[in-house]
mmCIF file of C-alpha atoms in Angstrom:
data_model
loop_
_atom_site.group_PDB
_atom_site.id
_atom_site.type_symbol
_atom_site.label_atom_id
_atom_site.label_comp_id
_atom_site.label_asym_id
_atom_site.label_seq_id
_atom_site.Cartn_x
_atom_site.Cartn_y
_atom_site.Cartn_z
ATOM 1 C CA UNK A 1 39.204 75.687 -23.451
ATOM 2 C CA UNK A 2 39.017 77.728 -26.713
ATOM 3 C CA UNK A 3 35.224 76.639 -27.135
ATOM 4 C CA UNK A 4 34.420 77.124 -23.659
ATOM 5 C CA UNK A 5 35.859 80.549 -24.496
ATOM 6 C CA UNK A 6 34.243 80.949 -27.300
ATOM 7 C CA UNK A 7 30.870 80.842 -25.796
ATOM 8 C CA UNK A 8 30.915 82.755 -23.081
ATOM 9 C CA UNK A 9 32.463 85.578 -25.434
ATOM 10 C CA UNK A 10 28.977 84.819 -27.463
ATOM 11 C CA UNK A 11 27.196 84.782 -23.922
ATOM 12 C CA UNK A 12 28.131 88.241 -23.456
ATOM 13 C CA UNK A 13 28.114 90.005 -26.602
ATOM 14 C CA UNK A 14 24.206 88.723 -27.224
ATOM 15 C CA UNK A 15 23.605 89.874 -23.322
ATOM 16 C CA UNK A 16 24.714 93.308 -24.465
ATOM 17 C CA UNK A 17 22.132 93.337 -27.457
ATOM 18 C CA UNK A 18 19.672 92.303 -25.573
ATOM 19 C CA UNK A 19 20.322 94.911 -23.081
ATOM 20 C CA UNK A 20 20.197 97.597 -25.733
ATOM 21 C CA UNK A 21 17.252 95.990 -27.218
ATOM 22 C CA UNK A 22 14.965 95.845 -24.013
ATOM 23 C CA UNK A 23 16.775 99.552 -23.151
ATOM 24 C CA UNK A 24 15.882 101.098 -26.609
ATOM 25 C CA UNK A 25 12.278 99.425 -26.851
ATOM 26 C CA UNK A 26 10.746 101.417 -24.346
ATOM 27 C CA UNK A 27 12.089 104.605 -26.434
ATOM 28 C CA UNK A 28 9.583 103.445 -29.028
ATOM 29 C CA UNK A 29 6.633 102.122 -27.632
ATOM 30 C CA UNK A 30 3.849 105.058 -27.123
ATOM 31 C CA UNK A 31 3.741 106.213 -23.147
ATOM 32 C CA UNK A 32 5.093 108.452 -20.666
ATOM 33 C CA UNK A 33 6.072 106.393 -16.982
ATOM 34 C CA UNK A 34 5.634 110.014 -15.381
ATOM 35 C CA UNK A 35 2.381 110.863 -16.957
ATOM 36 C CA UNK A 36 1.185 106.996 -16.290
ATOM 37 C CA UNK A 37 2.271 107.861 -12.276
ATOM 38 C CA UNK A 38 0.427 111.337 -12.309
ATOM 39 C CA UNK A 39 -2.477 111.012 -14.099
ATOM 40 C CA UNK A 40 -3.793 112.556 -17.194
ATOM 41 C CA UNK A 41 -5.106 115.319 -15.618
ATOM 42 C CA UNK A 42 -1.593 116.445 -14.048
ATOM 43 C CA UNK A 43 -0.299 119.799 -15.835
ATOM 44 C CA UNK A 44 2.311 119.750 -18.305
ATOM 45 C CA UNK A 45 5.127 121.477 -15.602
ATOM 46 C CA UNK A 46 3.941 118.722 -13.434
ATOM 47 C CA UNK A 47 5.092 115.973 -15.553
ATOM 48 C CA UNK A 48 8.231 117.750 -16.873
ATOM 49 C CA UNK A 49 9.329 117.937 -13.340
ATOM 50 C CA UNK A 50 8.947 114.448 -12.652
ATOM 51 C CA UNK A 51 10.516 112.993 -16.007
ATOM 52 C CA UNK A 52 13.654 115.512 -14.939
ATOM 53 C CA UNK A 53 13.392 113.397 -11.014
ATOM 54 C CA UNK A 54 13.360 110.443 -12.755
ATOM 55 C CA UNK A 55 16.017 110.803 -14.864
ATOM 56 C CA UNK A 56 14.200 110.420 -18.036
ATOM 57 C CA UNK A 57 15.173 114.059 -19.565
ATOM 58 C CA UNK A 58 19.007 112.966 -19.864
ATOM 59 C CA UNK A 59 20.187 111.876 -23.481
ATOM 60 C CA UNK A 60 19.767 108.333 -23.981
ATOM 61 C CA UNK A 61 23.354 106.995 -23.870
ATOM 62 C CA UNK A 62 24.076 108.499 -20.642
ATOM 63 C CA UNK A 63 20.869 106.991 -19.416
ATOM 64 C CA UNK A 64 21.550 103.291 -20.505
ATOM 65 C CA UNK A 65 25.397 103.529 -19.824
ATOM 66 C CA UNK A 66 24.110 104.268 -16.046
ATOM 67 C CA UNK A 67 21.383 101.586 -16.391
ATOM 68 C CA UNK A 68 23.774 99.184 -17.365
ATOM 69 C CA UNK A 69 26.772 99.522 -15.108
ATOM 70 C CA UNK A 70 23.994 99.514 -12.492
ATOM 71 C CA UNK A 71 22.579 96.495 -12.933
ATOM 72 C CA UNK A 72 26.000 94.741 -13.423
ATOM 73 C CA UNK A 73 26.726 96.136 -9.895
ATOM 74 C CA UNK A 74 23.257 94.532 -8.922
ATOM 75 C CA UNK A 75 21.334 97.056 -8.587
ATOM 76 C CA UNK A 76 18.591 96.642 -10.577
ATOM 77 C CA UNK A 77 16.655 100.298 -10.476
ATOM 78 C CA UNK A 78 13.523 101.493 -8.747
ATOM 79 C CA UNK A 79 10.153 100.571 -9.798
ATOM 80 C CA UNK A 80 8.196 103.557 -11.153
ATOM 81 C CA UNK A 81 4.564 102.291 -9.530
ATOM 82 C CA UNK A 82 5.682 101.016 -6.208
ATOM 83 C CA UNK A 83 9.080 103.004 -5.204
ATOM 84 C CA UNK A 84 10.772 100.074 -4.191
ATOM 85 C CA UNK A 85 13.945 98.766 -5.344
ATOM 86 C CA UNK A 86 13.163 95.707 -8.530
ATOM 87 C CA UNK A 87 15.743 93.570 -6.984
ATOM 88 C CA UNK A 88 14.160 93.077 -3.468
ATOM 89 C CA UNK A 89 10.326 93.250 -5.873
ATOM 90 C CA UNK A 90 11.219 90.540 -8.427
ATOM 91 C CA UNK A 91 13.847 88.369 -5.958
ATOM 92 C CA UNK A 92 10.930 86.268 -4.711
ATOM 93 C CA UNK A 93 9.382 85.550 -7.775
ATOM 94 C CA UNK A 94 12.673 83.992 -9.082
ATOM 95 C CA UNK A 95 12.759 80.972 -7.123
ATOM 96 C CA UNK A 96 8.322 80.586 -8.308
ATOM 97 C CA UNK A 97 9.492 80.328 -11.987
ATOM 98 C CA UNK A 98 12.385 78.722 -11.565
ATOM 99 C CA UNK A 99 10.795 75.673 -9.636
ATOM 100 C CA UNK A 100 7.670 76.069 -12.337
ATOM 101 C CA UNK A 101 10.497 75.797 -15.109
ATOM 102 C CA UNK A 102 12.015 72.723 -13.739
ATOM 103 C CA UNK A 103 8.884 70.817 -13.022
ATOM 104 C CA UNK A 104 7.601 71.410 -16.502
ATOM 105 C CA UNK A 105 11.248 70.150 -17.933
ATOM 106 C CA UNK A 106 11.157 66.780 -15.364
ATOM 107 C CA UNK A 107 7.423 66.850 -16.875
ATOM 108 C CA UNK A 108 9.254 66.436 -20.710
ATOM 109 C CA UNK A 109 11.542 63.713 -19.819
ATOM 110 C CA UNK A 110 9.335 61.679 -17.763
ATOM 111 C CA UNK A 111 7.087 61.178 -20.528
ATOM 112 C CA UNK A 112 9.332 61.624 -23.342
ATOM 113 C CA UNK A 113 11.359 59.143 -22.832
ATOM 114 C CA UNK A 114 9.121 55.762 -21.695
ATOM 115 C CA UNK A 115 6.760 56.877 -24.477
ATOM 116 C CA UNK A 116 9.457 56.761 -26.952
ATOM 117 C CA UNK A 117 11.017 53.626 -26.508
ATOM 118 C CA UNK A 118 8.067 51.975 -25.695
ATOM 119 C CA UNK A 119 7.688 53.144 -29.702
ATOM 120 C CA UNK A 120 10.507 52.082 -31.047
ATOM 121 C CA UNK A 121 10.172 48.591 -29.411
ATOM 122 C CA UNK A 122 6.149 48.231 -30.922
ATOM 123 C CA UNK A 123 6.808 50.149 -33.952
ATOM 124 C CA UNK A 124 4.024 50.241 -36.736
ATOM 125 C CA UNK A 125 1.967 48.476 -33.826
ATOM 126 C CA UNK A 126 -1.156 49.445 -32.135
ATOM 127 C CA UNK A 127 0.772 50.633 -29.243
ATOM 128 C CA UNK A 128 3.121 52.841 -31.376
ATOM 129 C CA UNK A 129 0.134 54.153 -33.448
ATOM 130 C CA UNK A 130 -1.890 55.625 -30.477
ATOM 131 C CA UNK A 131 0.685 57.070 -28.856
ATOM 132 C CA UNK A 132 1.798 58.967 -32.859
ATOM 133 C CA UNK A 133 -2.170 60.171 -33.019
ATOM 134 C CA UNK A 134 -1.922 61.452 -29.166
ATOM 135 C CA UNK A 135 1.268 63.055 -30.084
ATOM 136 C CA UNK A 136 -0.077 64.692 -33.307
ATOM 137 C CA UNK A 137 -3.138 66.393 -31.156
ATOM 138 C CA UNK A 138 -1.170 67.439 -27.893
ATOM 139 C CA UNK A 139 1.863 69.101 -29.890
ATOM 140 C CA UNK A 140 -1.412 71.289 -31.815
ATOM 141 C CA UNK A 141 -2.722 72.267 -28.375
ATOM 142 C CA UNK A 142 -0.825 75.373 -26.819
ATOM 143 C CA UNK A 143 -0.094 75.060 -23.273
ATOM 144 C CA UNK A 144 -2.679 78.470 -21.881
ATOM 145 C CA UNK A 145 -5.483 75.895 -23.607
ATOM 146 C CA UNK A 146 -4.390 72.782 -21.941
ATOM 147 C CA UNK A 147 -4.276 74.625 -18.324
ATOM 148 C CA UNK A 148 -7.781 76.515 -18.956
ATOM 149 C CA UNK A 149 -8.825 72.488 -19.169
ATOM 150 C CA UNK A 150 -6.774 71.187 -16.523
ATOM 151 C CA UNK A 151 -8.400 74.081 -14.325
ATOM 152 C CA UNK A 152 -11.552 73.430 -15.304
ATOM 153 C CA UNK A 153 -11.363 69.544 -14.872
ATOM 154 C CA UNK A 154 -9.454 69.155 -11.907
ATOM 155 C CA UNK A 155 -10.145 72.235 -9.968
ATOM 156 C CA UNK A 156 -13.942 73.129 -10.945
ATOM 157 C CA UNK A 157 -15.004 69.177 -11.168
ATOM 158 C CA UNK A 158 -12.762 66.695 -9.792
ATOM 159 C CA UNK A 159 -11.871 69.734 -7.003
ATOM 160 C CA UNK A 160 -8.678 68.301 -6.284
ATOM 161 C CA UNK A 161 -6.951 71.737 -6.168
ATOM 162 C CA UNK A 162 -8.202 75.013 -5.889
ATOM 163 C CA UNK A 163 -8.130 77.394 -9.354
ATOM 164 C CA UNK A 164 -6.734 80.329 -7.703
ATOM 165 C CA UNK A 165 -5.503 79.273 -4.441
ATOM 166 C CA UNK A 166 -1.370 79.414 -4.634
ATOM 167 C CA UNK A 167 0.183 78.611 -1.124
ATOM 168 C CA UNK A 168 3.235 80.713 -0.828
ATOM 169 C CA UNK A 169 7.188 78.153 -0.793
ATOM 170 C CA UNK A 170 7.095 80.246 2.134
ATOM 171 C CA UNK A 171 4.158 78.608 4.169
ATOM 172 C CA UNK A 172 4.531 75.027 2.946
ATOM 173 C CA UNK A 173 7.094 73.593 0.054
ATOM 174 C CA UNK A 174 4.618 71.239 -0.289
ATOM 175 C CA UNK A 175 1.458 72.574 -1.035
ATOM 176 C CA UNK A 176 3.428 74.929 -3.431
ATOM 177 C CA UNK A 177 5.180 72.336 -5.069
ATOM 178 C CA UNK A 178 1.527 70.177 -5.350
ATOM 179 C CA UNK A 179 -0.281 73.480 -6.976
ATOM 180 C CA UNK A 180 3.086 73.816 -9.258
ATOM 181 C CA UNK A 181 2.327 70.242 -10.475
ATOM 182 C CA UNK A 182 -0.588 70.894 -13.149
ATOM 183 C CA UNK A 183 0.764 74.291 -14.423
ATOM 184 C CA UNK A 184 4.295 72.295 -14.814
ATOM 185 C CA UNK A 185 2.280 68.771 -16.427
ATOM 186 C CA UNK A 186 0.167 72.258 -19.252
ATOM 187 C CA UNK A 187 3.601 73.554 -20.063
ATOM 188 C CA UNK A 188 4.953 70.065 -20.826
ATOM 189 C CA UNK A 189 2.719 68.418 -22.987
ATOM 190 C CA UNK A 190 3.308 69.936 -26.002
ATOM 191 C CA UNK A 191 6.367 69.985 -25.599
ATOM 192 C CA UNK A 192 6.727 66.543 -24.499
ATOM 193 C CA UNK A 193 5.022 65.329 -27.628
ATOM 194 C CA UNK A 194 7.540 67.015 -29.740
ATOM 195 C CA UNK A 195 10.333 65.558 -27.851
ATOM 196 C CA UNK A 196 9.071 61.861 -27.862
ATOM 197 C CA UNK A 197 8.682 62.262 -31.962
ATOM 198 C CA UNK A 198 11.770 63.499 -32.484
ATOM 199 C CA UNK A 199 13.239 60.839 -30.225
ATOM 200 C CA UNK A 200 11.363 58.209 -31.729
ATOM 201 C CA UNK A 201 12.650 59.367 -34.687
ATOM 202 C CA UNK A 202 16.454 59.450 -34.033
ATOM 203 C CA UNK A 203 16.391 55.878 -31.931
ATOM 204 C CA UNK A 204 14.668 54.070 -35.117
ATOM 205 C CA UNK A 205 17.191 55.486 -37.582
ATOM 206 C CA UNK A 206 19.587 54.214 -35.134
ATOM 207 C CA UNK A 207 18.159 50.600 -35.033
ATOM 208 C CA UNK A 208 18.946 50.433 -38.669
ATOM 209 C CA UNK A 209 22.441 51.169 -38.429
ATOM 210 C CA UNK A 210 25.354 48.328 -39.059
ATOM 211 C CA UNK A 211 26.319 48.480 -35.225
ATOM 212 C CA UNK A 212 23.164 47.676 -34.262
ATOM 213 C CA UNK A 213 22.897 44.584 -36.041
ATOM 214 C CA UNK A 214 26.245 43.308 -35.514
ATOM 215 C CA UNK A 215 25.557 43.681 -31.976
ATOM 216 C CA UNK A 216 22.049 41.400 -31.741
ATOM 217 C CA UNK A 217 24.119 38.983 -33.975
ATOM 218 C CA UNK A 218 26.441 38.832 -31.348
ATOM 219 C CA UNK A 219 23.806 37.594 -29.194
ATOM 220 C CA UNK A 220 22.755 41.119 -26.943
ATOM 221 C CA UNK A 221 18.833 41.209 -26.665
ATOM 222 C CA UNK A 222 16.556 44.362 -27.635
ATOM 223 C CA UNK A 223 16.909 46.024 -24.251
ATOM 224 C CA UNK A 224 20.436 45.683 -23.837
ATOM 225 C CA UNK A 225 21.120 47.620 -27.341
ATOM 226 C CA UNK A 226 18.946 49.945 -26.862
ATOM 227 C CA UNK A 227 20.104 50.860 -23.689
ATOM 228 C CA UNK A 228 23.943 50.510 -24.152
ATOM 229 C CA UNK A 229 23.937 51.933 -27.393
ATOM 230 C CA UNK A 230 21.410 52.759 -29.334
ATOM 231 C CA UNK A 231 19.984 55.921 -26.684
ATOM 232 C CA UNK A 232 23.328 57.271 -26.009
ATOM 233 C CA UNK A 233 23.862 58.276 -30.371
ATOM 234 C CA UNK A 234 19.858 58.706 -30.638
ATOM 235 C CA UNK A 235 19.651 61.406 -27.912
ATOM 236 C CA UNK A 236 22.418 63.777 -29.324
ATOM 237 C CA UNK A 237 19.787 65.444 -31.481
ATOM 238 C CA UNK A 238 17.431 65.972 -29.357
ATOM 239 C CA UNK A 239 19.703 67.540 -26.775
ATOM 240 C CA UNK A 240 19.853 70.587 -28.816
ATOM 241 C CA UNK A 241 16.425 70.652 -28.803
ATOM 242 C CA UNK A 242 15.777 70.376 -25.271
ATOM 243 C CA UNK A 243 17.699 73.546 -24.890
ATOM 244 C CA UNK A 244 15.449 75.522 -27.155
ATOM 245 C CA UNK A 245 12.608 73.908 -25.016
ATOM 246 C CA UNK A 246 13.683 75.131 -22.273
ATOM 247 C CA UNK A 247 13.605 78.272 -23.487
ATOM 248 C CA UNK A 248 10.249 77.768 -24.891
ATOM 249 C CA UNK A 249 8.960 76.381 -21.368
ATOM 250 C CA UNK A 250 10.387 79.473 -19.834
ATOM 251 C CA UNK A 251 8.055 82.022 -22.306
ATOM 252 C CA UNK A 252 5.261 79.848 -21.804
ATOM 253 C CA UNK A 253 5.522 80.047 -18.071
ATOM 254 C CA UNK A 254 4.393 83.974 -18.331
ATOM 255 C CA UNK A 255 1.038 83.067 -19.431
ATOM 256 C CA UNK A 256 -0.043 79.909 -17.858
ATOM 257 C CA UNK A 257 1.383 82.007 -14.285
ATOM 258 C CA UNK A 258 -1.794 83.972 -15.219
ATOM 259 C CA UNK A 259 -4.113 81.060 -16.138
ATOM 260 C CA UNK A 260 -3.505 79.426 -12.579
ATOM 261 C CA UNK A 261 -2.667 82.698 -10.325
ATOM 262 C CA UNK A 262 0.799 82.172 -9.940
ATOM 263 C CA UNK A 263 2.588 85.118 -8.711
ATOM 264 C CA UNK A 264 6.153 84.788 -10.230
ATOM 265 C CA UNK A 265 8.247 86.898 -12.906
ATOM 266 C CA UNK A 266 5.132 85.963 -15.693
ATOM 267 C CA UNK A 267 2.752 88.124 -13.897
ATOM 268 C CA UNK A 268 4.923 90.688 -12.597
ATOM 269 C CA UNK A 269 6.331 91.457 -16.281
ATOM 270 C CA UNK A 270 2.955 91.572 -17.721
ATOM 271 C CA UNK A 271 1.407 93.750 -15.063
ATOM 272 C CA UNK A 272 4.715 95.914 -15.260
ATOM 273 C CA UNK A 273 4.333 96.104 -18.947
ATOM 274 C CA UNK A 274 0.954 97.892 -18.088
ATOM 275 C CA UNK A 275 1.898 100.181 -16.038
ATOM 276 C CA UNK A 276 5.221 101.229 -17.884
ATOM 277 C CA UNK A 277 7.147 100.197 -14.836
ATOM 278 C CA UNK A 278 10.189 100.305 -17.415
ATOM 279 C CA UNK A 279 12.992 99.297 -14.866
ATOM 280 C CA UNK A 280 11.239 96.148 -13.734
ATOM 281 C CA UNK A 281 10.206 94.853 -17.597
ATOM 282 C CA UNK A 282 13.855 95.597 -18.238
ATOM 283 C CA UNK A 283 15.332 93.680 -15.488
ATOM 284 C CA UNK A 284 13.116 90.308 -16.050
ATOM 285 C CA UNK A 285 13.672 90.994 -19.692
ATOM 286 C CA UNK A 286 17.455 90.465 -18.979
ATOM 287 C CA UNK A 287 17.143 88.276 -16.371
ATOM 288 C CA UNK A 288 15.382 85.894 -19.089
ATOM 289 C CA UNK A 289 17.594 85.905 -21.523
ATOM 290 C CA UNK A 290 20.405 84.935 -18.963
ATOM 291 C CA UNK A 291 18.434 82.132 -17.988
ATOM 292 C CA UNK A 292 18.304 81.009 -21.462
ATOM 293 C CA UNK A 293 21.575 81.832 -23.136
ATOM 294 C CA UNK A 294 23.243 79.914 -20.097
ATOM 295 C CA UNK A 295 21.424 76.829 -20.740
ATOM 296 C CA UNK A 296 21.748 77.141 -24.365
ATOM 297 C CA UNK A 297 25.471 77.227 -23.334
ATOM 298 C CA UNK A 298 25.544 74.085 -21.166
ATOM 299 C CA UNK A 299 23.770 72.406 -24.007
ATOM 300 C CA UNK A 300 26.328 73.186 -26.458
ATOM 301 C CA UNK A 301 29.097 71.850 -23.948
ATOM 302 C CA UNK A 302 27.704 69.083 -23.279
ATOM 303 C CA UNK A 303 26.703 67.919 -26.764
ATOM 304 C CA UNK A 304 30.384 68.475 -27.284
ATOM 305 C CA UNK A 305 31.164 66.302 -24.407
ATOM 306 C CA UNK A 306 28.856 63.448 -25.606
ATOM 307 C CA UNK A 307 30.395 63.376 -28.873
ATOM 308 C CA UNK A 308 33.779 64.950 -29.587
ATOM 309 C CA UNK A 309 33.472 64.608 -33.509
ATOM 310 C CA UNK A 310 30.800 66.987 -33.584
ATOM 311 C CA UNK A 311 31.713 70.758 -34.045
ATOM 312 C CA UNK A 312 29.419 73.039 -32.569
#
């Protein structure tokens, strides 16, 4: 209970700093949201009387002490370009990256995985080779490359999806899951091919451990090791870093939601950014990093749970 404790303590504190930090960033970077709504040709009295509507002439504290208990409450602010409140402009984009997040992580497993036992049984083979060469170019390749090809081959030649045409969860779950599929499969490659050498890794130094051999002595085949065994204490490490892939998959998604047209929290932040629609950026900002320190959380407990010898 006193780790569990523990973490969430660290959960919050690094939510606060990150508060302050997407708060006091916009304090900094060049730009006026009241000029950017008026114009530049709007007067100087104009603009004054606008920042002072908005809010934007109080002293900073006071500002982001409102800001914050606001947003705890739920209330998320009111976008600067469209007048509407962020919560009701951002709440259907959530589930978009959210589903875009998990296909890309079902992506890293389902190829992780196979490809790394299948490894570890053919090591130093052909087999094994191939699939290290493979791994060595695809982990090179960032994912916005990988879905400018994917587009190009499977929507401008093969035309077995349409670049460009999303279809809303809202008309059919399944042609939005299908167009999800090839954004998900970019995001995951690379990260996939990390995954399956680190795992490859880990499940070979395994094989070489006492246990191992006192167990095929005892007459238990390959298979039966590896799967009893030898995957349960290989995996542990790369727990950890499926957590920081997560994260990873989650950054990644704001791009390659441009490459293919996806309208979810990638596309709004970056057009937000743009615009100096501060209370939006700010409120995906957060929303992010809740996202992420909650699964880096759950990772942490669960390594624990796995094995109870290791501090974390």
């Amino acid at each position: 209970m006193k780790f569990v404790i523990k973490k969430i303590a660290g959960l919050i504190i690094t939510l606060l700093i990150v508060s302050i930090l997407a708060f006091l960033a916009f304090e900094v970077i060049p730009g006026d949201p009241a000029r950017t709504i008026l114009g530049t040709e709007a007067t100087e009295g104009k603009v004054q009387a606008l920042r002072e509507e908005m809010g934007l002439n109080r002293p900073l504290p006071q500002r982001y002490g409102q800001w914050l208990g606001e947003f705890v409450m739920g209330d998320m602010g009111t976008s600067y370009s469209y007048q509407i409140p962020v919560r009701d402009m951002i709440g259907d984009k959530i589930p978009i990256t959210i589903t875009l997040t998990v296909i890309a992580f079902f992506f890293i497993i389902l190829f992780s995985i196979p490809v790394s036992v299948l490894c570890v049984r053919y090591e130093n083979k052909l087999v094994d080779r191939l699939f290290l060469i493979f791994n060595q170019i695809t982990m090179s390749v960032p994912p916005f490359f990988i879905g400018i090809v994917f587009t190009v081959l499977f929507g401008l030649l093969f035309r077995l999806f349409t670049p460009g045409g999303y279809v809303p969860y809202t008309e059919s779950i399944s042609g939005f899951l299908g167009y999800l599929i090839l954004p998900g499969a970019a995001i995951a490659l690379p990260k996939a091919a990390m995954t399956t050498k680190m795992l490859r890794n880990s499940l070979l130094a395994e094989m070489r451990q006492d246990y191992v051999r006192t167990a095929m002595s005892r007459g238990n085949g390959f298979w039966r090791v590896l799967m009893r065994h030898v995957i349960r204490n290989g995996i542990l490490p790369v727990i950890t870093f499926l957590g920081w892939a997560i994260a990873d998959v989650i950054t990644n998604s704001i791009v390659i939601e441009q490459v293919f047209g996806i309208p979810g929290l990638g596309r709004t932040l970056i057009s937000s950014i743009s615009k100096r629609d501060y209370p939006v950026v700010e409120a995906v900002i957060v929303l992010i990093a809740v996202v992420i320190l909650v699964i880096n959380v759950i990772v942490d407990l669960l390594y624990r749970k796995l094995d109870k010898r290791i501090e974390v």
